[in-house]
């Protein structure tokens, strides 16, 4: 069971615990806020440098599969999140509901979507293209969706759009422009650079939760609220897994393609979600906003890991049947 526990999640939880005991105060708040901005910009710069343009171009050829995944990621998830809030508005406090809906607006993961699709013996090239494109488009689509949903509630920063441009888009575009010179280096040092990515998220989490702790976050949250968040996250994942499985089979995709749709269409990125939340929402809200996402991250890894092994067995049976024919 412990092999399904993500070491990065342990780091996140440790950071939250550390922040709960030793939040930053005074001048330390400004220091960590500025450090978070620099770390986020560096992370998106390196993502731009690592992104393969060839993979993006090749992915366009399988447009039906990518369209289904994008609709699951950016339409189905938000509809389900808003629907749950509509029917059960008092189940969670407003900040947690905002976190659940923000989670539903995020793009898919990249590394884990590809890794689990590979374990399940699905269409890995399609997973690479869809997951990469989802992350790239998510920088545009997630703020747009969040703006449509939260603008009337006053939960977004007034300068959120400008922040998206100079903290996320400009560094990403700079990385893409410099890719011919630093792209190979970035790919060769992917493991080393992942520490930079994860380190930037830990900095943002420390900054965000320091503000939340200073605003008495844990006094406002009960154990019941955390349990409800876990149940809602599990229910969301179960619904999306079921719907993607049914729809992809109805549309007569191959089993390998269906695996890619199920795994890419049901995942949500923590790596991009935390920085985007830090840019879009006031610092006093970021801690509670990303809490449902942090919980969903571990749930999806645990459930998808089990599902991947089951799908791999199905692929083996299908291949064995074809050889007999």
Coordinates of C-alpha atoms in Angstrom, one line a residue:
X1 CA 0.0 0.0 0.0
X2 CA 2.8 2.4 0.9
X3 CA 4.2 2.3 -2.7
X4 CA 1.1 4.2 -3.9
X5 CA 2.0 7.1 -1.5
X6 CA 3.6 9.9 -3.5
X7 CA 6.8 11.1 -1.9
X8 CA 6.0 14.6 -3.1
X9 CA 2.7 14.5 -1.3
X10 CA 4.6 13.7 1.9
X11 CA 6.8 16.7 1.3
X12 CA 3.6 18.8 0.8
X13 CA 2.0 17.6 4.0
X14 CA 5.3 18.2 5.8
X15 CA 5.4 21.7 4.5
X16 CA 1.8 22.3 5.6
X17 CA 2.6 20.9 9.1
X18 CA 5.8 23.1 9.3
X19 CA 3.8 26.1 8.2
X20 CA 1.1 25.4 10.8
X21 CA 3.7 25.5 13.5
X22 CA 6.0 28.2 12.1
X23 CA 4.2 30.5 9.6
X24 CA 6.1 33.5 8.3
X25 CA 5.3 36.9 9.7
X26 CA 6.1 40.5 9.0
X27 CA 8.8 41.1 6.5
X28 CA 9.0 37.3 5.9
X29 CA 5.6 37.4 4.2
X30 CA 6.9 39.8 1.5
X31 CA 10.1 37.8 1.1
X32 CA 8.3 34.5 0.5
X33 CA 5.7 36.1 -1.7
X34 CA 8.4 37.5 -4.0
X35 CA 10.3 34.2 -3.8
X36 CA 7.2 32.4 -4.9
X37 CA 6.7 34.7 -7.9
X38 CA 10.3 34.1 -9.0
X39 CA 10.0 30.3 -8.5
X40 CA 6.8 30.1 -10.5
X41 CA 8.3 32.1 -13.4
X42 CA 11.3 29.8 -13.4
X43 CA 9.1 26.7 -13.3
X44 CA 7.1 27.8 -16.4
X45 CA 10.3 28.9 -18.2
X46 CA 11.8 25.4 -17.8
X47 CA 8.5 23.8 -18.8
X48 CA 8.6 25.9 -22.0
X49 CA 12.2 24.8 -22.6
X50 CA 11.3 21.1 -22.1
X51 CA 8.1 21.0 -24.2
X52 CA 8.6 19.1 -27.5
X53 CA 7.1 20.9 -30.4
X54 CA 7.2 17.7 -32.5
X55 CA 5.0 15.9 -30.0
X56 CA 2.5 18.7 -30.2
X57 CA 2.4 18.6 -34.0
X58 CA 2.1 14.8 -34.1
X59 CA -0.7 14.9 -31.6
X60 CA -2.9 17.0 -33.9
X61 CA -3.3 14.0 -36.2
X62 CA -5.4 12.1 -33.6
X63 CA -7.8 15.0 -33.0
X64 CA -10.9 12.9 -32.1
X65 CA -9.1 11.4 -29.1
X66 CA -7.7 14.7 -28.0
X67 CA -11.1 16.4 -28.3
X68 CA -12.7 13.9 -26.0
X69 CA -9.9 14.3 -23.4
X70 CA -10.1 18.1 -23.6
X71 CA -13.9 18.1 -23.2
X72 CA -13.5 15.8 -20.1
X73 CA -10.8 18.0 -18.6
X74 CA -12.3 21.5 -19.3
X75 CA -16.0 20.8 -19.7
X76 CA -17.1 17.7 -17.9
X77 CA -15.1 18.3 -14.7
X78 CA -16.4 21.9 -14.3
X79 CA -20.0 20.9 -15.0
X80 CA -19.7 18.2 -12.3
X81 CA -18.1 20.5 -9.8
X82 CA -20.7 23.3 -10.3
X83 CA -23.5 20.7 -10.2
X84 CA -22.3 19.3 -6.9
X85 CA -22.1 22.8 -5.4
X86 CA -25.6 23.5 -6.7
X87 CA -27.1 20.5 -5.1
X88 CA -25.1 20.5 -1.9
X89 CA -24.2 24.2 -1.2
X90 CA -23.9 23.8 2.5
X91 CA -21.8 20.6 2.6
X92 CA -18.6 22.6 2.6
X93 CA -17.7 26.1 3.6
X94 CA -17.4 28.6 0.6
X95 CA -13.6 28.5 0.5
X96 CA -13.5 24.7 0.1
X97 CA -16.2 24.7 -2.5
X98 CA -14.2 27.3 -4.4
X99 CA -11.2 25.0 -4.1
X100 CA -13.2 22.0 -5.5
X101 CA -14.5 24.1 -8.4
X102 CA -11.0 25.5 -9.1
X103 CA -9.7 21.9 -9.1
X104 CA -12.3 21.0 -11.8
X105 CA -11.0 23.9 -14.0
X106 CA -7.4 22.7 -14.0
X107 CA -5.6 20.9 -16.9
X108 CA -4.5 17.3 -16.8
X109 CA -1.1 16.1 -15.4
X110 CA 1.8 15.4 -17.7
X111 CA 4.2 12.9 -16.1
X112 CA 1.7 10.7 -14.2
X113 CA -0.8 10.6 -17.2
X114 CA 2.0 9.3 -19.5
X115 CA 3.5 7.0 -16.9
X116 CA 0.2 5.3 -16.0
X117 CA -0.9 5.1 -19.6
X118 CA 2.4 3.3 -20.3
X119 CA 1.9 0.9 -17.3
X120 CA -1.6 0.2 -18.6
X121 CA -0.2 -0.5 -22.1
X122 CA -2.4 2.2 -23.7
X123 CA -1.6 4.7 -26.5
X124 CA 1.5 6.4 -25.0
X125 CA 2.1 8.8 -27.9
X126 CA -1.5 10.0 -27.7
X127 CA -1.1 10.5 -24.0
X128 CA 2.1 12.5 -24.4
X129 CA 0.4 14.8 -26.9
X130 CA -2.9 15.2 -25.0
X131 CA -1.3 15.7 -21.6
X132 CA 1.2 18.2 -22.9
X133 CA -1.4 20.1 -24.9
X134 CA -3.7 20.1 -21.9
X135 CA -1.0 21.7 -19.7
X136 CA -0.2 24.3 -22.4
X137 CA -3.8 25.2 -23.1
X138 CA -4.6 25.1 -19.4
X139 CA -2.5 28.3 -18.8
X140 CA -5.1 30.0 -21.0
X141 CA -8.3 28.0 -20.3
X142 CA -8.1 27.7 -16.5
X143 CA -7.9 31.4 -15.8
X144 CA -10.7 31.9 -18.3
X145 CA -13.0 29.3 -16.6
X146 CA -12.1 30.6 -13.2
X147 CA -12.8 34.1 -14.3
X148 CA -16.3 33.1 -15.6
X149 CA -17.1 31.2 -12.4
X150 CA -15.6 33.3 -9.7
X151 CA -15.6 36.9 -11.0
X152 CA -19.1 37.6 -9.8
X153 CA -18.1 36.4 -6.3
X154 CA -15.1 38.7 -6.1
X155 CA -12.7 35.8 -5.3
X156 CA -10.1 36.6 -8.0
X157 CA -7.4 39.2 -7.9
X158 CA -8.2 42.3 -9.9
X159 CA -4.8 42.1 -11.7
X160 CA -5.1 38.3 -12.1
X161 CA -5.0 38.5 -16.0
X162 CA -1.9 40.6 -15.9
X163 CA -0.2 38.3 -13.4
X164 CA -1.0 35.3 -15.7
X165 CA 0.8 37.0 -18.5
X166 CA 4.0 38.1 -16.8
X167 CA 4.3 35.2 -14.3
X168 CA 3.3 32.3 -16.5
X169 CA 2.9 33.1 -20.2
X170 CA 6.0 35.3 -20.7
X171 CA 8.4 32.8 -18.9
X172 CA 6.8 29.9 -20.8
X173 CA 7.2 31.7 -24.2
X174 CA 10.8 32.6 -23.3
X175 CA 11.5 29.0 -22.6
X176 CA 10.0 28.0 -26.0
X177 CA 12.1 30.6 -27.8
X178 CA 15.3 29.4 -26.2
X179 CA 14.4 25.8 -26.7
X180 CA 16.8 25.3 -29.7
X181 CA 19.7 26.2 -27.4
X182 CA 18.7 24.8 -24.0
X183 CA 16.0 22.2 -24.9
X184 CA 18.4 19.3 -25.0
X185 CA 20.0 20.3 -21.8
X186 CA 16.6 20.6 -20.1
X187 CA 15.5 17.1 -21.3
X188 CA 18.8 15.5 -20.2
X189 CA 18.5 17.1 -16.8
X190 CA 14.8 16.4 -16.4
X191 CA 15.3 14.7 -13.0
X192 CA 17.4 17.6 -11.7
X193 CA 14.9 20.2 -13.0
X194 CA 12.0 18.3 -11.4
X195 CA 13.5 19.4 -8.0
X196 CA 13.2 23.0 -9.2
X197 CA 9.6 22.4 -10.1
X198 CA 8.7 20.7 -6.9
X199 CA 10.7 23.2 -4.8
X200 CA 8.8 26.1 -6.4
X201 CA 5.5 24.4 -5.4
X202 CA 6.7 23.9 -1.8
X203 CA 7.6 27.6 -1.6
X204 CA 4.2 28.6 -2.9
X205 CA 2.5 26.3 -0.4
X206 CA 4.5 27.6 2.5
X207 CA 3.7 31.2 1.5
X208 CA 0.0 30.5 0.9
X209 CA -0.5 28.4 4.1
X210 CA 1.4 31.0 6.2
X211 CA -1.2 33.5 5.2
X212 CA -4.0 31.0 5.8
X213 CA -2.6 30.0 9.3
X214 CA -2.4 33.7 10.2
X215 CA -6.0 34.0 9.1
X216 CA -6.9 31.0 11.5
X217 CA -7.5 28.5 8.8
X218 CA -7.4 25.4 11.0
X219 CA -9.8 27.0 13.5
X220 CA -12.3 27.4 10.7
X221 CA -12.0 23.8 9.4
X222 CA -13.5 20.8 11.2
X223 CA -12.7 17.1 10.7
X224 CA -16.1 16.8 9.1
X225 CA -15.2 19.3 6.4
X226 CA -12.0 17.5 5.5
X227 CA -13.9 14.2 5.3
X228 CA -16.4 15.7 3.0
X229 CA -13.6 17.0 0.8
X230 CA -12.2 13.5 0.5
X231 CA -15.6 12.1 -0.3
X232 CA -16.3 14.7 -2.9
X233 CA -12.9 14.2 -4.5
X234 CA -13.4 10.4 -4.7
X235 CA -16.9 10.9 -6.1
X236 CA -15.6 13.3 -8.8
X237 CA -12.9 10.9 -9.8
X238 CA -15.3 7.9 -9.9
X239 CA -17.8 9.8 -12.0
X240 CA -15.2 11.0 -14.5
X241 CA -13.6 7.5 -14.8
X242 CA -17.0 5.9 -15.4
X243 CA -18.1 8.5 -17.9
X244 CA -14.8 8.5 -19.9
X245 CA -14.9 4.6 -20.0
X246 CA -18.5 4.6 -21.3
X247 CA -18.1 7.4 -23.8
X248 CA -14.8 6.2 -25.3
X249 CA -16.3 2.7 -25.8
X250 CA -19.5 4.2 -27.3
X251 CA -17.4 6.2 -29.8
X252 CA -15.7 2.9 -30.7
X253 CA -12.1 3.9 -29.8
X254 CA -9.6 1.0 -29.6
X255 CA -8.8 -0.3 -26.1
X256 CA -5.4 1.4 -26.2
X257 CA -7.0 4.7 -27.1
X258 CA -9.7 4.2 -24.4
X259 CA -7.0 3.8 -21.8
X260 CA -5.4 7.0 -22.8
X261 CA -8.7 8.8 -22.7
X262 CA -9.6 7.4 -19.2
X263 CA -6.2 8.2 -17.7
X264 CA -5.6 11.6 -19.3
X265 CA -9.2 12.8 -19.0
X266 CA -9.5 12.0 -15.3
X267 CA -6.3 13.6 -13.9
X268 CA -5.7 17.0 -12.5
X269 CA -2.3 18.7 -12.2
X270 CA -1.0 19.8 -8.8
X271 CA 2.2 21.0 -10.4
X272 CA 0.5 23.8 -12.4
X273 CA -2.5 24.1 -10.1
X274 CA -0.8 25.5 -7.1
X275 CA 1.1 28.3 -9.0
X276 CA -2.0 29.2 -11.0
X277 CA -4.0 29.5 -7.8
X278 CA -1.3 31.7 -6.3
X279 CA -1.5 34.0 -9.3
X280 CA -5.3 34.1 -9.5
X281 CA -6.5 34.3 -5.9
X282 CA -5.8 36.6 -3.0
X283 CA -3.1 35.3 -0.8
X284 CA -5.5 34.9 2.1
X285 CA -7.5 32.4 0.1
X286 CA -4.8 30.3 -1.7
X287 CA -4.2 27.9 1.2
X288 CA -7.8 26.8 1.4
X289 CA -8.2 26.9 -2.4
X290 CA -5.4 24.3 -3.0
X291 CA -6.4 22.0 -0.1
X292 CA -9.0 20.0 -2.2
X293 CA -6.4 19.7 -5.0
X294 CA -3.7 18.3 -2.7
X295 CA -6.1 15.7 -1.5
X296 CA -7.3 14.9 -5.0
X297 CA -3.7 14.5 -6.1
X298 CA -3.0 11.5 -3.8
X299 CA -6.5 9.9 -4.4
X300 CA -6.0 9.9 -8.2
X301 CA -2.5 8.4 -7.9
X302 CA -3.7 5.6 -5.6
X303 CA -6.8 4.7 -7.7
X304 CA -5.2 5.1 -11.1
X305 CA -2.3 2.9 -10.1
X306 CA -4.6 0.1 -9.3
X307 CA -6.7 0.7 -12.4
X308 CA -3.5 0.7 -14.6
X309 CA -2.6 -2.8 -13.6
X310 CA -6.1 -4.0 -14.4
X311 CA -6.0 -2.3 -17.8
X312 CA -2.7 -3.9 -18.6
X313 CA -4.2 -7.3 -18.1
X314 CA -7.0 -6.4 -20.5
X315 CA -4.5 -5.3 -23.1
X316 CA -2.6 -8.6 -22.7
X317 CA -5.8 -10.6 -23.2
X318 CA -6.7 -8.6 -26.3
X319 CA -3.2 -9.0 -27.8
X320 CA -3.3 -12.8 -27.0
X321 CA -6.7 -13.1 -28.7
X322 CA -5.4 -11.3 -31.8
X323 CA -2.4 -13.6 -32.1
X324 CA -4.7 -16.7 -31.9
X325 CA -6.9 -15.3 -34.7

